[in-house]
Coordinates of C-alpha atoms and ligand atoms in Angstrom, one line a residue:
M1031 CA 10.4 4.3 15.4
E1032 CA 14.5 3.9 14.3
T1033 CA 14.8 4.4 10.5
T1034 CA 17.5 3.6 8.7
T1035 CA 18.2 6.9 6.8
E1036 CA 21.9 7.4 5.3
G1037 CA 22.5 11.2 4.4
D1038 CA 19.9 12.4 1.9
N1039 CA 19.6 9.2 0.8
L1040 CA 15.6 9.5 1.8
R1041 CA 15.0 7.3 -0.9
Y1042 CA 17.0 4.6 0.7
T1043 CA 14.8 4.4 3.8
K1044 CA 13.8 1.2 5.4
M1045 CA 11.5 1.1 8.2
P1046 CA 11.5 -2.3 10.7
L1047 CA 9.0 -4.4 10.7
N1048 CA 7.7 -5.9 14.3
N1049 CA 8.1 -9.7 14.8
G1050 CA 11.6 -9.5 13.1
S1051 CA 10.7 -9.6 10.1
G1052 CA 12.8 -7.4 8.7
A1053 CA 12.7 -4.1 7.2
I1054 CA 10.3 -2.5 4.3
P1055 CA 11.7 0.3 2.2
A1056 CA 9.8 3.1 3.1
L1057 CA 9.6 4.6 -1.2
G1058 CA 6.7 1.6 -2.4
F1059 CA 5.5 1.7 -5.6
G1060 CA 2.0 0.1 -5.8
T1061 CA 0.7 -1.9 -9.3
L1062 CA -3.1 -0.8 -9.3
I1063 CA -2.7 -0.3 -12.6
P1064 CA -5.6 -1.2 -15.0
D1065 CA -4.1 -1.8 -18.1
P1066 CA -1.7 -5.0 -18.5
I1067 CA 0.7 -3.9 -21.0
D1068 CA 1.0 -1.0 -19.0
T1069 CA 1.1 -3.2 -15.8
I1070 CA 4.2 -4.8 -16.7
N1071 CA 6.3 -1.8 -17.9
A1072 CA 5.7 0.1 -15.0
T1073 CA 7.2 -2.6 -12.6
K1074 CA 10.1 -2.9 -14.6
A1075 CA 10.7 0.7 -14.9
A1076 CA 10.2 1.2 -11.3
L1077 CA 12.7 -1.6 -10.8
E1078 CA 14.9 -0.2 -12.8
A1079 CA 15.0 3.2 -11.8
G1080 CA 15.4 1.5 -8.0
F1081 CA 12.1 1.1 -6.2
R1082 CA 12.7 -2.2 -3.8
Q1083 CA 9.0 -2.2 -2.4
L1084 CA 5.9 -3.3 -4.7
D1085 CA 2.3 -3.6 -3.6
S1086 CA 0.4 -6.0 -5.5
A1087 CA -3.2 -7.3 -4.5
E1088 CA -5.6 -10.5 -6.0
R1089 CA -8.3 -7.9 -6.9
Y1090 CA -6.1 -5.9 -9.1
R1091 CA -6.1 -9.0 -11.5
N1092 CA -2.7 -8.5 -12.8
E1093 CA -0.4 -10.5 -10.6
K1094 CA 1.0 -12.6 -13.2
Q1095 CA 1.6 -9.4 -14.9
V1096 CA 3.4 -8.4 -12.2
G1097 CA 5.3 -11.4 -11.9
E1098 CA 6.5 -11.2 -15.2
A1099 CA 7.8 -8.3 -15.3
M1100 CA 9.7 -9.4 -12.1
Q1101 CA 11.1 -12.4 -13.5
E1102 CA 12.1 -10.8 -16.6
V1103 CA 14.6 -8.1 -14.4
F1104 CA 15.2 -10.7 -11.9
K1105 CA 16.4 -12.8 -14.9
E1106 CA 18.9 -10.3 -16.5
G1107 CA 20.7 -10.5 -13.3
K1108 CA 21.1 -7.1 -11.8
I1109 CA 18.4 -7.6 -9.2
K1110 CA 17.5 -10.4 -7.2
R1111 CA 14.4 -11.6 -5.5
E1112 CA 15.6 -11.2 -2.1
D1113 CA 16.7 -7.3 -2.6
V1114 CA 12.9 -6.5 -3.5
F1115 CA 10.3 -6.7 -0.6
I1116 CA 6.9 -8.1 -1.9
A1117 CA 3.8 -7.6 -1.0
T1118 CA -0.2 -8.8 -2.2
K1119 CA -3.4 -8.9 -0.3
L1120 CA -5.7 -11.5 0.3
W1121 CA -9.3 -10.5 -1.2
N1122 CA -13.2 -10.0 0.7
S1123 CA -14.5 -13.3 -0.7
N1124 CA -11.4 -15.2 0.5
H1125 CA -11.9 -14.4 4.1
R1126 CA -13.4 -17.8 5.3
P1127 CA -10.0 -19.7 7.1
E1128 CA -10.3 -22.5 5.2
R1129 CA -10.1 -20.0 1.4
V1130 CA -7.1 -18.3 3.0
K1131 CA -4.6 -20.9 2.2
T1132 CA -5.7 -21.4 -1.3
A1133 CA -5.4 -17.7 -1.8
F1134 CA -2.0 -17.0 -1.3
D1135 CA -0.3 -19.9 -3.3
A1136 CA -2.6 -18.7 -6.1
S1137 CA -1.6 -15.2 -5.6
L1138 CA 2.3 -16.4 -5.6
N1139 CA 1.8 -18.7 -8.6
R1140 CA 0.9 -15.8 -10.7
L1141 CA 3.4 -13.7 -9.0
Q1142 CA 6.1 -16.7 -9.8
L1143 CA 7.4 -16.3 -6.0
D1144 CA 8.3 -19.2 -3.4
Y1145 CA 7.5 -16.6 -0.4
L1146 CA 6.5 -13.0 0.2
D1147 CA 7.5 -10.2 2.1
L1148 CA 3.8 -9.4 3.5
Y1149 CA 0.5 -10.3 3.1
L1150 CA -2.0 -7.6 4.0
I1151 CA -6.1 -8.4 4.6
H1152 CA -7.5 -5.7 1.5
T1153 CA -10.4 -4.7 3.9
P1154 CA -11.4 -5.6 7.2
F1155 CA -15.1 -6.4 5.0
A1156 CA -15.9 -9.6 4.4
F1157 CA -17.8 -10.7 1.4
R1158 CA -19.6 -14.1 0.2
P1159 CA -16.9 -16.7 0.2
G1160 CA -16.6 -17.7 -3.7
E1161 CA -14.8 -17.3 -6.9
E1162 CA -16.7 -14.0 -7.8
Q1163 CA -15.0 -10.7 -6.5
D1164 CA -18.1 -8.8 -6.4
P1165 CA -21.3 -11.0 -4.8
R1166 CA -24.5 -9.1 -5.8
D1167 CA -27.9 -9.5 -5.1
E1168 CA -30.5 -9.0 -6.9
N1169 CA -30.9 -5.4 -6.3
G1170 CA -26.9 -5.0 -7.1
K1171 CA -26.0 -4.4 -3.2
V1172 CA -22.8 -5.9 -1.8
I1173 CA -23.5 -9.8 -0.1
Y1174 CA -21.5 -9.6 2.7
D1175 CA -20.3 -12.9 4.9
D1176 CA -21.4 -12.2 8.3
G1177 CA -20.2 -15.3 9.7
I1178 CA -16.8 -14.4 9.8
T1179 CA -14.9 -11.8 12.1
L1180 CA -11.5 -10.2 10.5
L1181 CA -9.7 -11.7 13.8
D1182 CA -11.0 -15.3 12.6
T1183 CA -8.9 -14.3 9.2
W1184 CA -6.5 -12.9 11.0
R1185 CA -5.6 -15.9 12.5
A1186 CA -5.6 -17.8 9.2
L1187 CA -2.6 -15.0 8.3
E1188 CA -0.6 -15.9 11.3
T1189 CA -0.3 -19.7 10.3
L1190 CA 1.1 -18.6 7.1
V1191 CA 3.7 -16.5 8.8
D1192 CA 4.3 -19.8 11.1
E1193 CA 5.1 -22.1 8.1
G1194 CA 7.8 -19.7 6.5
R1195 CA 5.1 -18.7 3.9
C1196 CA 5.2 -15.2 4.6
K1197 CA 7.6 -12.9 6.6
A1198 CA 5.3 -10.2 7.9
I1199 CA 1.3 -10.1 7.7
G1200 CA -0.8 -6.8 7.7
L1201 CA -4.2 -5.1 7.6
S1202 CA -5.2 -2.4 4.9
D1203 CA -8.2 -0.1 4.5
V1204 CA -8.5 -0.4 8.7
N1205 CA -9.6 2.7 11.2
V1206 CA -8.4 3.1 14.1
E1207 CA -10.4 1.1 16.1
K1208 CA -10.1 -1.8 14.1
T1209 CA -6.4 -1.5 14.3
K1210 CA -6.4 -1.5 17.7
E1211 CA -9.1 -4.4 18.1
I1212 CA -6.7 -7.0 15.7
F1213 CA -3.5 -6.0 18.0
E1214 CA -4.9 -6.8 21.2
S1215 CA -6.4 -10.0 19.9
A1216 CA -3.4 -11.3 17.8
R1217 CA -0.9 -13.3 18.4
I1218 CA 1.4 -11.9 15.8
K1219 CA 0.5 -8.3 15.6
P1220 CA 0.3 -6.6 12.0
A1221 CA 3.6 -5.1 10.7
V1222 CA 1.8 -2.8 8.7
V1223 CA -1.4 -0.6 8.5
H1224 CA -1.5 0.1 4.8
V1225 CA -4.5 2.9 4.5
E1226 CA -5.1 6.0 2.2
S1227 CA -3.4 8.8 3.5
H1228 CA -1.3 11.9 2.0
P1229 CA -1.1 16.0 3.4
Y1230 CA -5.0 16.2 2.9
L1231 CA -5.8 13.4 4.9
P1232 CA -2.9 12.6 7.6
E1233 CA -4.2 9.8 9.7
W1234 CA -2.3 11.6 12.5
E1235 CA -4.2 9.8 15.4
L1236 CA -3.4 6.1 13.6
L1237 CA 0.0 7.2 12.7
E1238 CA 0.4 7.5 16.8
F1239 CA -1.0 4.3 17.4
C1240 CA 0.9 2.3 14.7
H1241 CA 4.6 4.6 15.8
Q1242 CA 3.7 3.6 19.8
N1243 CA 3.0 0.1 18.7
G1244 CA 5.8 -1.0 16.5
I1245 CA 3.9 -1.3 13.4
V1246 CA 4.6 0.7 9.9
L1247 CA 2.1 3.1 8.6
Q1248 CA 2.1 2.7 5.0
A1249 CA 0.4 5.6 2.8
F1250 CA -1.3 4.5 -0.3
A1251 CA -2.5 7.4 -2.8
A1252 CA 0.6 9.3 -1.4
L1253 CA 0.3 12.0 -4.2
G1254 CA -3.4 12.0 -3.9
H1255 CA -4.2 9.4 -6.9
S1256 CA -4.1 12.7 -9.6
S1257 CA -7.5 13.4 -8.2
E1258 CA -9.5 16.9 -8.2
P1259 CA -8.5 18.7 -6.1
R1260 CA -5.3 18.4 -6.8
L1261 CA -2.7 18.1 -4.1
L1262 CA 0.0 18.4 -6.6
D1263 CA -1.0 21.8 -7.3
D1264 CA -1.4 22.7 -3.8
P1265 CA -0.7 26.3 -2.8
V1266 CA 1.8 25.3 0.0
I1267 CA 3.3 22.0 -2.0
T1268 CA 4.2 24.0 -5.1
S1269 CA 5.6 26.9 -3.0
I1270 CA 8.0 24.4 -1.3
A1271 CA 9.0 22.9 -4.7
K1272 CA 10.3 25.7 -5.9
R1273 CA 12.0 27.0 -2.6
V1274 CA 14.0 23.2 -2.3
N1275 CA 14.1 22.6 -6.6
K1276 CA 11.9 20.1 -6.7
T1277 CA 8.6 18.4 -8.1
P1278 CA 5.9 18.7 -6.4
A1279 CA 5.4 15.3 -6.0
Q1280 CA 9.1 14.7 -4.8
V1281 CA 7.3 16.8 -2.0
A1282 CA 4.7 15.3 -1.2
L1283 CA 6.4 11.5 -1.0
A1284 CA 9.3 12.9 1.2
W1285 CA 7.2 14.5 3.5
A1286 CA 5.5 11.0 3.8
I1287 CA 8.9 9.4 4.6
Q1288 CA 10.0 12.2 7.1
R1289 CA 6.7 12.1 8.9
G1290 CA 7.5 8.8 9.8
T1291 CA 5.1 6.8 6.8
A1292 CA 5.8 3.8 4.3
L1293 CA 4.3 5.0 1.0
L1294 CA 2.8 4.1 -2.2
T1295 CA 2.8 5.7 -5.6
T1296 CA 1.6 4.6 -9.2
S1297 CA 2.7 5.6 -12.2
K1298 CA 2.7 4.3 -16.0
T1299 CA 5.0 7.1 -17.1
P1300 CA 8.7 6.4 -16.9
S1301 CA 9.9 10.0 -16.6
R1302 CA 7.8 10.2 -12.9
I1303 CA 8.5 6.9 -12.0
K1304 CA 12.2 7.7 -12.1
E1305 CA 10.7 11.4 -10.9
N1306 CA 9.4 10.0 -7.9
F1307 CA 12.6 7.7 -6.9
D1308 CA 14.4 11.0 -7.3
I1309 CA 13.5 12.5 -3.7
S1310 CA 15.8 13.8 -0.9
A1311 CA 14.9 15.2 2.5
L1312 CA 13.1 18.5 2.5
P1313 CA 14.2 21.2 5.3
E1314 CA 12.0 20.4 8.7
D1315 CA 10.3 23.8 8.7
A1316 CA 8.8 22.5 5.2
V1317 CA 7.8 19.1 7.0
Q1318 CA 5.8 21.3 9.1
E1319 CA 4.3 23.5 6.7
I1320 CA 3.0 20.8 5.2
S1321 CA 1.6 19.0 8.1
K1322 CA 0.7 22.0 9.7
G1323 CA -0.1 24.3 7.1
I1324 CA -2.2 22.3 5.1
T1325 CA -6.1 22.1 6.4
T1326 CA -8.3 20.7 3.4
R1327 CA -9.3 17.4 4.6
L1328 CA -10.4 14.9 1.9
R1329 CA -10.6 11.0 1.2
F1330 CA -10.4 10.1 -2.6
N1331 CA -10.7 6.1 -2.0
A1332 CA -14.6 5.0 -0.3
V1333 CA -13.1 1.8 0.0
V1334 CA -12.9 2.0 4.0
E1335 CA -17.0 2.8 4.5
T1336 CA -18.1 -0.9 2.0
G1337 CA -15.0 -2.7 1.5
V1338 CA -15.9 -1.9 -2.2
P1339 CA -12.7 -0.5 -3.7
G1340 CA -12.6 2.7 -6.0
F1341 CA -11.4 6.1 -6.3
I1342 CA -14.5 8.6 -5.5
P1343 CA -15.5 10.1 -8.8
R1344 CA -15.2 13.8 -8.5
G1345 CA -16.1 17.4 -10.9
K1346 CA -13.6 18.5 -12.9
Ligands
NAP1196 N1 -5.7 -1.0 0.0 C1 -6.1 0.1 -1.2 O1 -7.9 -0.6 -1.0 C2 -5.6 0.6 -2.1 C3 -6.5 1.8 -2.6 C4 -5.6 2.4 -3.8 C5 -4.8 1.9 -3.9 N2 -3.8 1.0 -3.2 C6 -2.2 1.2 -3.7 O2 -1.4 2.2 -3.9 C7 -0.6 2.4 -4.8 C8 -0.6 3.7 -5.2 O3 -2.1 4.5 -5.2 P1 -2.3 6.0 -6.2 O4 -2.6 5.2 -7.8 O5 -3.3 6.4 -5.6 O6 -1.5 6.7 -6.0 P2 -0.8 8.1 -6.7 O7 1.1 8.2 -6.5 O8 -1.3 9.1 -5.2 O9 -1.6 8.6 -7.7 C9 -1.0 7.7 -8.9 C10 -1.2 9.0 -9.8 O10 -0.4 10.1 -10.3 C11 -0.3 10.1 -11.2 N3 1.6 10.5 -11.0 C12 2.4 9.8 -10.7 N4 3.4 10.3 -10.3 C13 3.7 11.3 -10.7 C14 4.5 12.9 -10.6 N5 5.4 12.5 -10.7 N6 3.8 14.0 -11.1 C15 2.1 14.2 -11.3 N7 1.8 12.9 -11.5 C16 2.0 11.6 -11.1 C17 -0.1 9.3 -12.1 O11 -0.2 9.2 -13.2 P3 0.3 8.5 -14.5 O12 0.3 7.1 -14.1 O13 -0.2 8.9 -15.9 O14 1.7 8.9 -14.7 C18 -1.6 8.3 -11.6 O15 -2.8 9.3 -12.0 C19 -1.8 1.4 -5.7 O16 -1.0 1.1 -6.7 C20 -1.8 0.4 -4.7 O17 -0.7 -0.7 -5.0 C21 -4.2 0.3 -2.3

């Protein structure tokens, strides 16, 4: 895939999207931040630090705060709406085609936007349709919706593109089989596949499929979500960081872009937000050392198995 990088300006890398829907800035900021005030402050800090790609979701229940933060920044006049690539996601309880447009409009309204750059289906699992985001039976088991397929929901997203409401559409929390299934049947091909990925979960097979088919793989939890065992303490990462005079986080983020993925990282700490934007290209041998020298394999978020979001608690 042809990506646009200017010299060592790795942080400004953009990856072209299929369907003529523009390009996605590779370095993205995620807004899965539980506290509403932290969400506002972090979103503003991310835009001010230089991030031009924001990821949100109706499930995060903070689109309103993300919208407020963006508006405050846009009103200052230095950054315009069209300078920022904004994504959000359709939740599992809204997979029925007749619910998609309403859910999309509600997200847009909360974000105070009139179009989206990218709309993702948050997970391939349809839950019972309704306002309850996490429907459970009397035994606490998730109530799924068997009356609908992912392709039915995908068709409804294609209509949003036809209507010019969002520029690109994509999938999230899917494996390579699901990605192929939708890719083969789709009229408008997925532009982005958004999955957990970092050196402990490189998803090489999915990345290869995406690269062969013009899809951008967007890696979430690019720093391993601070989960144990901590990716940022991995000796391969820390030794490269010392060698290139960057922080372990900057090394992990640079690796993600240099191997050909877009990424999402999150922080509520202003200094880390700046640090995470201030990345530089690693020497090729360091990229290879991470790709080949790290053999730990770990998934930190179990959402792909059930559609229920959440990082897996691990003992410290
Ligand atoms: N589709 C899905 O199912 C799904 C699931 C999960 C996440 N996501 C998306 O992906 C985004 C990113 O995921 P993530 O939160 O796991 O990202 P991450 O960047 O891997 O992890 C964030 C954690 O790393 C810490 N951190 C950030 N920068 C750091 C640095 N420079 N040095 C040390 N620690 C640092 C943060 O701490 P502080 O905040 O305390 O600074 C926070 O605890 C989310 O916001 C969301 O948009 C999607």
